[in-house]
């Protein structure tokens, strides 16, 4: 889950900072050799592949932070999160694939890093590969499962994540529904929030917000990575040497990376990613066949949908986009107007529009605008009982209050008015204050055969 901070290693390597600064920062990275003596590796494809892992190490966290952010449990010395990041050969696209930590995996024969005992091949949950064999066994296992050759390895812990987010001035996250998790202490109301390091850690760690558990958590982690890219590329930080050095020094002080990832690689990546926007990134999770696959001695594991997963990783090897092509979503250049996330997809909401003013054609304009952003309008706007409505009204049956809030979000400044017995159709009475309809989107959009979302779909709208 600290992979957002790991991704920042690449994003923040701006060529404008200068080689001397980067060379100095390079010395702060702790080195590991995850590729030592590895044989029978997958054939290299096109582009560049990073394995980004977040561990649950918490020995450097202060007692106060442990209490405030509920980090007092014993670490498992395993990978809490695993992401495979592919940077396209033309450096115009980054594809991020989340690998569930409870994925069913089969470890090859190896020597246990902790006990020194020799083990034969055996099944485990994916996150146990790190506990038994460290970065090398983790890389070996992921390569075996995906047939994607890993070029670089980056590892981040709790401390690095929190300090890096704070050094960046926090990261903006939006949610269409309340998020509460007693285990992590996360407590967010619907709306937009700027999270500091501790709150951000709660956000990406939470698994008990809803019934989606770890899969829901992966979606929130992906949103956080997209928000981090937006913050890094949109705030001017990459062009500010002082700010860049502060953030980079904080991050790199706790990062572990392979020996081949140094200042030259960071500079090259920074130059490639300088023009990135949220729409340049795409996010997917491995297709799941059985989310509760029982394994004797291990418990419930996440079994991948092998045919679909094979197609996903083949696309990475062939350097193909995972998200379907869509007009107005280029890798670089101007972005579409960001849509505001809502709890209920607008396509599921039936809307009747009435003109509450004497402005000719207002009802038709509102109906057309709502339909354009996805609402199922009747396309038969009428005139309201009153023609002197000053403020637009969203009238709704209390049983469909979530749908009404979605409509109200699309009509800034509108008044929500509960009407018992109205039924599922939401009534919009356009008032004299109407100016525009704001684009909205479901908070958890999914597209294409891999359920891919692009960064501009999941960051906060304007």
Tab-separated table of C-alpha atoms in Angstrom, residues 50 92 94 143 204 363 390 460:
chain	number	residue	atom	x	y	z
A	50	UNK	CA	8.815	-2.307	-11.854
A	92	UNK	CA	3.594	8.040	-22.568
A	94	UNK	CA	2.011	3.854	-17.048
A	143	UNK	CA	7.649	-13.604	-12.518
A	204	UNK	CA	-4.627	2.888	2.014
A	363	UNK	CA	-36.452	22.461	-18.842
A	390	UNK	CA	-35.553	30.770	-7.470
A	460	UNK	CA	-11.041	14.495	-7.510
